[in-house]
PDB file of C-alpha atoms in Angstrom:
ATOM      1  CA  MET B  29     147.600 115.444 133.175  1.00 45.00           C
ATOM      2  CA  THR B  30     145.454 117.155 130.552  1.00 48.00           C
ATOM      3  CA  SER B  31     142.611 116.885 132.947  1.00 43.00           C
ATOM      4  CA  ASP B  32     141.144 120.283 133.369  1.00 41.00           C
ATOM      5  CA  THR B  33     138.738 121.853 130.939  1.00 34.00           C
ATOM      6  CA  HIS B  34     140.971 124.932 131.037  1.00 35.00           C
ATOM      7  CA  VAL B  35     144.046 123.023 129.800  1.00 37.00           C
ATOM      8  CA  PRO B  36     144.694 123.257 126.063  1.00 36.00           C
ATOM      9  CA  CYS B  37     144.498 120.020 124.132  1.00 39.00           C
ATOM     10  CA  ARG B  38     147.406 120.665 121.773  1.00 37.00           C
ATOM     11  CA  LYS B  39     151.036 120.819 122.750  1.00 39.00           C
ATOM     12  CA  PRO B  40     152.296 124.405 122.949  1.00 35.00           C
ATOM     13  CA  GLY B  41     153.729 125.573 119.647  1.00 37.00           C
ATOM     14  CA  SER B  42     151.838 122.993 117.601  1.00 38.00           C
ATOM     15  CA  THR B  43     151.190 124.400 114.160  1.00 34.00           C
ATOM     16  CA  ASP B  44     149.425 121.509 112.466  1.00 36.00           C
ATOM     17  CA  THR B  45     145.946 122.627 113.474  1.00 33.00           C
ATOM     18  CA  PRO B  46     144.431 125.957 112.508  1.00 32.00           C
ATOM     19  CA  ALA B  47     143.582 128.031 115.548  1.00 33.00           C
ATOM     20  CA  ILE B  48     140.296 129.832 115.845  1.00 33.00           C
ATOM     21  CA  PRO B  49     140.946 133.224 114.263  1.00 33.00           C
ATOM     22  CA  ALA B  50     141.510 135.878 116.932  1.00 32.00           C
ATOM     23  CA  GLN B  51     138.619 138.010 115.748  1.00 34.00           C
ATOM     24  CA  ASN B  52     136.290 135.035 116.219  1.00 36.00           C
ATOM     25  CA  ARG B  53     137.441 133.868 119.636  1.00 39.00           C
ATOM     26  CA  GLY B  54     134.590 134.540 122.016  1.00 39.00           C
ATOM     27  CA  SER B  55     132.942 136.971 119.619  1.00 38.00           C
ATOM     28  CA  HIS B  56     131.582 134.804 116.808  1.00 48.00           C
ATOM     29  CA  LEU B  57     131.160 131.328 118.276  1.00 60.00           C
ATOM     30  CA  HIS B  58     128.573 132.269 120.881  1.00 73.00           C
ATOM     31  CA  GLY B  59     127.336 129.049 122.427  1.00 90.00           C
ATOM     32  CA  LEU B  60     125.432 126.439 120.478  1.00 95.00           C
ATOM     33  CA  ALA B  61     123.886 128.902 118.019  1.00 94.00           C
ATOM     34  CA  GLY B  62     127.315 130.266 117.102  1.00 93.00           C
ATOM     35  CA  PHE B  63     128.754 126.772 116.798  1.00 95.00           C
ATOM     36  CA  ASN B  64     125.880 125.684 114.550  1.00 96.00           C
ATOM     37  CA  ALA B  65     126.245 128.780 112.336  1.00 94.00           C
ATOM     38  CA  ALA B  66     130.057 128.814 112.168  1.00 94.00           C
ATOM     39  CA  ALA B  67     131.944 128.033 109.001  1.00 94.00           C
ATOM     40  CA  PRO B  68     133.139 124.412 108.942  1.00 95.00           C
ATOM     41  CA  VAL B  69     136.766 125.433 109.498  1.00 95.00           C
ATOM     42  CA  GLU B  70     135.798 127.458 112.599  1.00 94.00           C
ATOM     43  CA  ALA B  71     133.654 124.677 114.062  1.00 95.00           C
ATOM     44  CA  GLU B  72     136.388 122.117 113.405  1.00 96.00           C
ATOM     45  CA  ALA B  73     139.034 124.372 114.988  1.00 95.00           C
ATOM     46  CA  LEU B  74     136.916 124.679 118.126  1.00 95.00           C
ATOM     47  CA  LEU B  75     136.411 120.911 118.189  1.00 97.00           C
ATOM     48  CA  LEU B  76     140.124 120.239 117.607  1.00 97.00           C
ATOM     49  CA  SER B  77     140.884 122.339 120.671  1.00 95.00           C
ATOM     50  CA  CYS B  78     138.818 119.792 122.613  1.00 96.00           C
ATOM     51  CA  CYS B  79     140.133 116.588 121.023  1.00 97.00           C
ATOM     52  CA  HIS B  80     142.867 116.592 118.411  1.00 97.00           C
ATOM     53  CA  SER B  81     141.449 113.980 116.062  1.00 98.00           C
ATOM     54  CA  ARG B  82     140.723 115.521 112.708  1.00 97.00           C
ATOM     55  CA  ARG B  83     138.236 112.739 111.841  1.00 97.00           C
ATOM     56  CA  TRP B  84     136.403 113.263 115.148  1.00 98.00           C
ATOM     57  CA  ALA B  85     136.194 117.033 114.616  1.00 98.00           C
ATOM     58  CA  GLU B  86     135.043 116.695 111.013  1.00 97.00           C
ATOM     59  CA  ARG B  87     132.387 114.153 111.953  1.00 97.00           C
ATOM     60  CA  VAL B  88     130.960 116.227 114.807  1.00 98.00           C
ATOM     61  CA  ALA B  89     131.018 119.435 112.741  1.00 98.00           C
ATOM     62  CA  ALA B  90     129.406 117.728 109.740  1.00 97.00           C
ATOM     63  CA  HIS B  91     126.257 116.822 111.681  1.00 97.00           C
ATOM     64  CA  ARG B  92     125.357 120.408 112.559  1.00 97.00           C
ATOM     65  CA  PRO B  93     122.998 121.958 113.416  1.00 97.00           C
ATOM     66  CA  TYR B  94     122.431 120.417 116.818  1.00 97.00           C
ATOM     67  CA  PRO B  95     119.112 121.176 118.527  1.00 97.00           C
ATOM     68  CA  THR B  96     120.604 121.242 122.041  1.00 96.00           C
ATOM     69  CA  VAL B  97     123.982 121.217 123.767  1.00 96.00           C
ATOM     70  CA  ASP B  98     123.118 117.753 125.091  1.00 97.00           C
ATOM     71  CA  ALA B  99     122.630 116.527 121.512  1.00 98.00           C
ATOM     72  CA  LEU B 100     126.013 117.984 120.533  1.00 98.00           C
ATOM     73  CA  LEU B 101     127.717 116.357 123.535  1.00 97.00           C
ATOM     74  CA  ALA B 102     126.052 113.015 122.733  1.00 98.00           C
ATOM     75  CA  ALA B 103     127.303 113.260 119.141  1.00 98.00           C
ATOM     76  CA  ALA B 104     130.796 114.066 120.411  1.00 98.00           C
ATOM     77  CA  ASP B 105     130.657 110.986 122.659  1.00 97.00           C
ATOM     78  CA  GLU B 106     129.444 108.789 119.812  1.00 97.00           C
ATOM     79  CA  ALA B 107     132.190 110.038 117.493  1.00 97.00           C
ATOM     80  CA  GLY B 108     134.690 109.369 120.293  1.00 96.00           C
ATOM     81  CA  TYR B 109     133.619 105.746 120.509  1.00 96.00           C
ATOM     82  CA  ASP B 110     134.272 105.383 116.781  1.00 94.00           C
ATOM     83  CA  LEU B 111     137.892 106.588 116.840  1.00 96.00           C
ATOM     84  CA  SER B 112     140.166 104.279 114.895  1.00 96.00           C
ATOM     85  CA  ARG B 113     143.557 103.318 116.303  1.00 96.00           C
ATOM     86  CA  ALA B 114     145.182 106.025 114.138  1.00 97.00           C
ATOM     87  CA  ASP B 115     142.600 108.626 115.258  1.00 97.00           C
ATOM     88  CA  LEU B 116     143.246 107.794 118.897  1.00 97.00           C
ATOM     89  CA  ASP B 117     147.019 107.940 118.353  1.00 97.00           C
ATOM     90  CA  GLU B 118     146.608 111.355 116.714  1.00 97.00           C
ATOM     91  CA  ALA B 119     144.512 112.663 119.623  1.00 98.00           C
ATOM     92  CA  LEU B 120     146.758 111.220 122.349  1.00 97.00           C
ATOM     93  CA  ALA B 121     149.908 112.564 120.652  1.00 96.00           C
ATOM     94  CA  ALA B 122     148.511 116.089 120.981  1.00 96.00           C
ATOM     95  CA  GLU B 123     147.907 115.796 124.725  1.00 96.00           C
ATOM     96  CA  SER B 124     150.524 117.031 127.163  1.00 92.00           C
ATOM     97  CA  SER B 125     151.044 116.679 130.867  1.00 86.00           C
ATOM     98  CA  ALA B 126     149.880 119.698 132.807  1.00 77.00           C
ATOM     99  CA  LEU B 127     151.790 121.078 135.729  1.00 77.00           C
ATOM    100  CA  PRO B 128     150.373 120.938 139.241  1.00 81.00           C
ATOM    101  CA  HIS B 129     148.980 124.067 140.840  1.00 79.00           C
ATOM    102  CA  PRO B 130     151.793 126.540 141.624  1.00 82.00           C
ATOM    103  CA  ASP B 131     150.964 126.249 145.337  1.00 84.00           C
ATOM    104  CA  ALA B 132     151.627 122.489 145.336  1.00 86.00           C
ATOM    105  CA  PRO B 133     154.495 121.472 147.600  1.00 90.00           C
ATOM    106  CA  PRO B 134     157.834 120.821 145.864  1.00 91.00           C
ATOM    107  CA  ALA B 135     157.706 117.122 146.821  1.00 92.00           C
ATOM    108  CA  ALA B 136     154.293 116.770 145.162  1.00 90.00           C
ATOM    109  CA  ARG B 137     155.569 118.471 142.016  1.00 89.00           C
ATOM    110  CA  THR B 138     158.553 116.110 141.909  1.00 92.00           C
ATOM    111  CA  ALA B 139     156.313 113.078 142.459  1.00 92.00           C
ATOM    112  CA  LEU B 140     153.991 114.190 139.685  1.00 93.00           C
ATOM    113  CA  ARG B 141     156.835 114.760 137.205  1.00 92.00           C
ATOM    114  CA  ALA B 142     158.256 111.304 138.004  1.00 95.00           C
ATOM    115  CA  ALA B 143     154.851 109.651 137.686  1.00 95.00           C
ATOM    116  CA  HIS B 144     154.192 111.327 134.329  1.00 96.00           C
ATOM    117  CA  ALA B 145     157.631 110.290 133.064  1.00 96.00           C
ATOM    118  CA  ALA B 146     157.051 106.672 134.096  1.00 96.00           C
ATOM    119  CA  TYR B 147     153.639 106.624 132.428  1.00 97.00           C
ATOM    120  CA  GLU B 148     154.878 108.201 129.189  1.00 96.00           C
ATOM    121  CA  SER B 149     157.806 105.781 129.097  1.00 96.00           C
ATOM    122  CA  SER B 150     155.444 102.825 129.485  1.00 97.00           C
ATOM    123  CA  PHE B 151     152.685 103.879 127.099  1.00 97.00           C
ATOM    124  CA  GLY B 152     154.230 106.410 124.706  1.00 96.00           C
ATOM    125  CA  HIS B 153     151.778 109.243 125.309  1.00 96.00           C
ATOM    126  CA  ALA B 154     150.775 111.717 128.005  1.00 96.00           C
ATOM    127  CA  PHE B 155     148.602 110.520 130.864  1.00 97.00           C
ATOM    128  CA  VAL B 156     144.996 111.602 130.307  1.00 96.00           C
ATOM    129  CA  ILE B 157     142.376 111.727 132.986  1.00 96.00           C
ATOM    130  CA  SER B 158     139.191 113.716 133.260  1.00 94.00           C
ATOM    131  CA  LEU B 159     138.898 115.512 136.558  1.00 92.00           C
ATOM    132  CA  ASP B 160     135.536 117.032 135.757  1.00 90.00           C
ATOM    133  CA  GLY B 161     133.703 117.270 139.063  1.00 90.00           C
ATOM    134  CA  VAL B 162     136.830 116.744 141.202  1.00 91.00           C
ATOM    135  CA  ARG B 163     137.500 119.581 143.631  1.00 91.00           C
ATOM    136  CA  PRO B 164     140.714 121.526 142.900  1.00 86.00           C
ATOM    137  CA  GLY B 165     142.278 120.533 146.225  1.00 85.00           C
ATOM    138  CA  GLU B 166     141.841 116.848 145.389  1.00 90.00           C
ATOM    139  CA  ARG B 167     143.099 116.888 141.808  1.00 90.00           C
ATOM    140  CA  LEU B 168     146.781 116.247 142.471  1.00 91.00           C
ATOM    141  CA  ASP B 169     146.002 113.212 144.628  1.00 91.00           C
ATOM    142  CA  GLN B 170     143.516 111.950 142.020  1.00 93.00           C
ATOM    143  CA  VAL B 171     146.089 112.247 139.231  1.00 94.00           C
ATOM    144  CA  LEU B 172     148.848 110.549 141.220  1.00 94.00           C
ATOM    145  CA  ALA B 173     146.516 107.730 142.245  1.00 95.00           C
ATOM    146  CA  GLY B 174     145.305 107.362 138.661  1.00 96.00           C
ATOM    147  CA  ILE B 175     148.811 107.139 137.248  1.00 97.00           C
ATOM    148  CA  ARG B 176     149.873 104.627 139.901  1.00 95.00           C
ATOM    149  CA  SER B 177     146.880 102.388 139.282  1.00 96.00           C
ATOM    150  CA  ARG B 178     147.055 102.599 135.495  1.00 98.00           C
ATOM    151  CA  LEU B 179     150.803 101.921 135.290  1.00 97.00           C
ATOM    152  CA  GLY B 180     149.940  98.288 136.012  1.00 96.00           C
ATOM    153  CA  ASN B 181     147.713  98.032 132.924  1.00 98.00           C
ATOM    154  CA  GLU B 182     148.705  96.071 129.848  1.00 97.00           C
ATOM    155  CA  PRO B 183     149.170  98.377 126.817  1.00 97.00           C
ATOM    156  CA  GLU B 184     145.880  97.410 125.136  1.00 97.00           C
ATOM    157  CA  GLU B 185     143.957  97.688 128.404  1.00 98.00           C
ATOM    158  CA  GLU B 186     145.439 101.157 128.951  1.00 98.00           C
ATOM    159  CA  ARG B 187     144.466 102.210 125.402  1.00 97.00           C
ATOM    160  CA  VAL B 188     140.852 101.448 126.257  1.00 97.00           C
ATOM    161  CA  VAL B 189     141.068 103.406 129.524  1.00 98.00           C
ATOM    162  CA  ALA B 190     142.894 106.322 127.875  1.00 97.00           C
ATOM    163  CA  ALA B 191     140.305 106.424 125.059  1.00 97.00           C
ATOM    164  CA  ASP B 192     137.493 106.595 127.604  1.00 97.00           C
ATOM    165  CA  GLU B 193     139.234 109.364 129.556  1.00 97.00           C
ATOM    166  CA  LEU B 194     139.893 111.244 126.309  1.00 97.00           C
ATOM    167  CA  ARG B 195     136.170 111.070 125.429  1.00 97.00           C
ATOM    168  CA  ARG B 196     135.303 112.431 128.873  1.00 96.00           C
ATOM    169  CA  LEU B 197     137.912 115.200 128.485  1.00 96.00           C
ATOM    170  CA  ALA B 198     136.633 116.155 125.031  1.00 97.00           C
ATOM    171  CA  ARG B 199     133.070 116.319 126.339  1.00 97.00           C
ATOM    172  CA  ALA B 200     134.063 118.484 129.327  1.00 95.00           C
ATOM    173  CA  ARG B 201     136.225 120.768 127.170  1.00 95.00           C
ATOM    174  CA  LEU B 202     133.454 121.203 124.607  1.00 97.00           C
ATOM    175  CA  ALA B 203     130.831 121.965 127.258  1.00 95.00           C
ATOM    176  CA  PHE B 204     133.225 124.438 128.892  1.00 93.00           C
ATOM    177  CA  ARG B 205     134.023 126.212 125.612  1.00 92.00           C
ATOM    178  CA  LEU B 206     130.362 126.532 124.694  1.00 92.00           C
ATOM    179  CA  ALA B 207     129.530 127.880 128.170  1.00 88.00           C
ATOM    180  CA  GLU B 208     132.588 130.149 128.123  1.00 81.00           C
ATOM    181  CA  ALA B 209     131.351 131.776 124.924  1.00 63.00           C
ATOM    182  CA  LEU B 210     128.086 132.604 126.714  1.00 52.00           C
ATOM    183  CA  THR B 211     129.769 134.104 129.779  1.00 50.00           C
ATOM    184  CA  PRO B 212     130.316 137.870 129.634  1.00 47.00           C
ATOM    185  CA  ARG B 213     133.991 138.776 129.844  1.00 45.00           C
ATOM    186  CA  HIS B 214     135.146 141.339 132.362  1.00 40.00           C
ATOM    187  CA  SER B 215     138.054 143.606 131.682  1.00 38.00           C
ATOM    188  CA  GLY B 216     140.751 144.105 134.246  1.00 37.00           C
ATOM    189  CA  PRO B 217     142.783 141.722 136.395  1.00 39.00           C
TER     190      PRO B 217
END
């Protein structure tokens, strides 16, 4: 469901993309200023955590500095529209289906697993949907409804929809990561 800005973009255990070095996570890439000043490899790593298309990440990072977060997000959108078929395949291959909230009823969890399996069998990649702005209590229903409606799409039609959802996800993830870097961290539980 890779739908939440808190859900990682890459499959767990993926080693093909350099991670943001631990000493730089949250300490060096502070908001837009930190992103603009970061070394290219750091900026690209942050971007790859939002959308796993190397070309997309390189393109967005190469146009730094950005005067505002809105300008950065617009550039990310524009680069997303220019993804080639191979770029989109690369990005979609890195997405994975997220689990429902632990409090979800067992029947809902089973339905979601079955829906994801049917989608992946039909289209060859994880179901992607941006749930930015959807209340947590409505997300499971939104995902199930989205999968059901999109299962009827022809493969090329679904590629277009998935590409649009991936752009929206990348934008939400990037905005979240920039804002997260500006939020003071509290120690403790």
